[in-house]
C-alpha positions as a Markdown table, in Angstrom:
| # | Residue | x | y | z |
|---|---|---|---|---|
| 1 | Met | 89.5 | 104.6 | 114.5 |
| 2 | Pro | 89.4 | 101.3 | 116.3 |
| 3 | Ala | 89.3 | 98.2 | 114.1 |
| 4 | Gln | 86.3 | 95.9 | 114.2 |
| 5 | Asn | 86.5 | 92.5 | 112.6 |
| 6 | Gly | 89.8 | 93.5 | 111.0 |
| 7 | Leu | 88.2 | 96.5 | 109.3 |
| 8 | Ile | 88.7 | 100.2 | 109.9 |
| 9 | Arg | 85.9 | 102.6 | 108.9 |
| 10 | Val | 86.4 | 106.3 | 108.5 |
| 11 | Ala | 83.5 | 108.8 | 107.9 |
| 12 | Ser | 83.6 | 111.0 | 104.8 |
| 13 | Lys | 81.8 | 114.3 | 104.6 |
| 14 | Tyr | 81.7 | 113.9 | 100.8 |
| 15 | Ser | 79.6 | 112.0 | 98.4 |
| 16 | Val | 80.8 | 108.5 | 97.2 |
| 17 | Asp | 81.9 | 109.9 | 93.9 |
| 18 | Glu | 83.7 | 112.9 | 95.5 |
| 19 | Thr | 85.3 | 110.6 | 98.1 |
| 20 | Val | 86.6 | 108.3 | 95.4 |
| 21 | Arg | 88.0 | 111.2 | 93.4 |
| 22 | Arg | 89.7 | 112.6 | 96.5 |
| 23 | Leu | 91.2 | 109.2 | 97.4 |
| 24 | Gln | 92.5 | 108.6 | 93.9 |
| 25 | Glu | 94.0 | 112.0 | 93.8 |
| 26 | Thr | 95.7 | 111.5 | 97.2 |
| 27 | Phe | 97.0 | 108.1 | 96.3 |
| 28 | Val | 98.5 | 109.2 | 93.0 |
| 29 | Ser | 100.0 | 112.3 | 94.6 |
| 30 | Lys | 101.9 | 110.0 | 97.0 |
| 31 | Gly | 103.2 | 107.7 | 94.3 |
| 32 | Leu | 100.7 | 104.9 | 94.7 |
| 33 | Gln | 99.0 | 103.2 | 91.8 |
| 34 | Val | 95.3 | 103.1 | 91.4 |
| 35 | Phe | 94.8 | 99.8 | 89.7 |
| 36 | Ala | 91.0 | 99.8 | 89.4 |
| 37 | Val | 87.7 | 101.3 | 90.6 |
| 38 | Ile | 84.9 | 98.8 | 90.9 |
| 39 | Asp | 81.5 | 100.4 | 90.8 |
| 40 | His | 79.3 | 97.8 | 92.5 |
| 41 | Ser | 76.2 | 99.9 | 92.5 |
| 42 | Gly | 76.7 | 100.9 | 88.9 |
| 43 | Glu | 77.0 | 97.3 | 87.8 |
| 44 | Ala | 73.9 | 96.4 | 89.8 |
| 45 | Glu | 71.9 | 99.2 | 88.1 |
| 46 | Lys | 72.9 | 97.8 | 84.7 |
| 47 | Ile | 71.0 | 94.7 | 85.4 |
| 48 | Gly | 68.0 | 96.4 | 87.0 |
| 49 | Leu | 69.0 | 96.0 | 90.7 |
| 50 | Lys | 69.3 | 98.9 | 93.2 |
| 51 | Met | 71.9 | 99.3 | 95.9 |
| 52 | Ala | 73.3 | 102.4 | 97.7 |
| 53 | Pro | 76.3 | 104.0 | 96.0 |
| 54 | Thr | 79.2 | 101.6 | 96.6 |
| 55 | Lys | 82.6 | 101.6 | 95.0 |
| 56 | Val | 85.9 | 99.8 | 95.7 |
| 57 | Ile | 89.3 | 101.4 | 94.9 |
| 58 | Ile | 92.1 | 98.9 | 94.4 |
| 59 | Phe | 95.5 | 100.6 | 95.0 |
| 60 | Gly | 99.0 | 100.1 | 96.1 |
| 61 | Ser | 102.7 | 100.2 | 95.5 |
| 62 | Pro | 104.8 | 97.3 | 94.2 |
| 63 | Lys | 107.7 | 98.9 | 95.9 |
| 64 | Ser | 106.0 | 98.6 | 99.3 |
| 65 | Gly | 103.9 | 95.6 | 98.7 |
| 66 | Thr | 106.4 | 93.2 | 97.1 |
| 67 | Pro | 108.7 | 92.9 | 100.2 |
| 68 | Val | 105.8 | 92.2 | 102.4 |
| 69 | Met | 104.5 | 89.5 | 100.0 |
| 70 | Val | 108.0 | 88.0 | 99.8 |
| 71 | Ala | 108.0 | 87.7 | 103.6 |
| 72 | Ala | 104.4 | 86.5 | 103.8 |
| 73 | Pro | 103.3 | 85.1 | 100.4 |
| 74 | Ser | 99.7 | 84.5 | 101.5 |
| 75 | Leu | 99.3 | 88.3 | 101.8 |
| 76 | Ala | 98.9 | 88.3 | 98.0 |
| 77 | Ile | 95.3 | 87.4 | 98.6 |
| 78 | Asp | 94.8 | 90.8 | 100.3 |
| 79 | Leu | 97.0 | 92.9 | 98.1 |
| 80 | Pro | 96.7 | 95.3 | 96.4 |
| 81 | Leu | 95.0 | 97.2 | 99.1 |
| 82 | Lys | 91.4 | 98.1 | 98.8 |
| 83 | Ala | 89.2 | 100.9 | 100.0 |
| 84 | Leu | 85.4 | 100.4 | 100.1 |
| 85 | Val | 83.5 | 103.7 | 99.7 |
| 86 | Ala | 79.9 | 103.3 | 100.5 |
| 87 | Gln | 76.8 | 105.2 | 101.4 |
| 88 | Asp | 74.6 | 103.8 | 104.2 |
| 89 | Ala | 70.8 | 103.8 | 104.5 |
| 90 | Asp | 71.0 | 107.2 | 106.3 |
| 91 | Gly | 73.0 | 108.7 | 103.4 |
| 92 | Lys | 76.3 | 108.8 | 105.3 |
| 93 | Val | 79.4 | 107.9 | 103.4 |
| 94 | Ser | 82.4 | 106.0 | 104.8 |
| 95 | Val | 85.6 | 104.5 | 103.7 |
| 96 | Thr | 86.4 | 101.0 | 105.0 |
| 97 | Tyr | 89.8 | 99.2 | 104.7 |
| 98 | Asn | 91.7 | 96.3 | 106.2 |
| 99 | Asp | 93.5 | 97.1 | 109.5 |
| 100 | Pro | 97.2 | 96.6 | 108.9 |
| 101 | Glu | 97.5 | 94.9 | 112.3 |
| 102 | Tyr | 94.9 | 92.4 | 111.3 |
| 103 | Leu | 96.7 | 91.7 | 108.1 |
| 104 | Arg | 100.0 | 91.3 | 110.0 |
| 105 | Glu | 98.3 | 88.7 | 112.3 |
| 106 | Arg | 96.4 | 87.0 | 109.6 |
| 107 | His | 99.5 | 86.4 | 107.4 |
| 108 | Gly | 102.3 | 86.4 | 109.9 |
| 109 | Ile | 103.9 | 89.5 | 108.5 |
| 110 | Pro | 107.1 | 90.5 | 110.3 |
| 111 | Ala | 106.3 | 93.5 | 112.5 |
| 112 | Asp | 109.0 | 95.7 | 110.8 |
| 113 | Leu | 107.2 | 95.3 | 107.4 |
| 114 | Thr | 103.7 | 96.3 | 108.8 |
| 115 | Lys | 104.7 | 99.9 | 108.2 |
| 116 | Asn | 104.6 | 99.2 | 104.4 |
| 117 | Leu | 100.8 | 98.8 | 104.8 |
| 118 | Ala | 100.0 | 101.3 | 107.6 |
| 119 | Gly | 100.5 | 104.5 | 105.6 |
| 120 | Ala | 97.3 | 103.9 | 103.6 |
| 121 | Gly | 95.2 | 104.7 | 106.6 |
| 122 | Val | 96.8 | 108.1 | 107.0 |
| 123 | Leu | 96.2 | 108.9 | 103.4 |
| 124 | Ile | 92.6 | 107.8 | 103.6 |
| 125 | Ala | 91.9 | 109.9 | 106.6 |
| 126 | Lys | 93.6 | 112.9 | 105.0 |
| 127 | Ala | 91.5 | 112.5 | 101.8 |
| 128 | Val | 88.2 | 112.5 | 103.6 |
| 129 | Glu | 88.8 | 115.2 | 106.2 |
């Protein structure tokens, strides 16, 4: 998927909840930590507001992320990684995440460390196929 505005969007054929479940399962099976799931639409509903199903998964690996943050400390604003799972007005679900190349350019990450971030996209694509 080509990046737009530093974001990569991947279509999911599953519901938001099922996509989140599949992503969490995939991340954990590959040794990544799921730090949190933020349910934006659920929180909106609690105060009487409506929005399409929207959740953010915060995930990563200190083993992979720490060397990158040591090399480019400002990257800590973008780590841990995040995956936005949202349903659009047509009922289609997608997963959106930061393009590793965008993060490399934004923070001046050494090219050889970009690989520490790039694997997430492969896992996301696998989880929603």
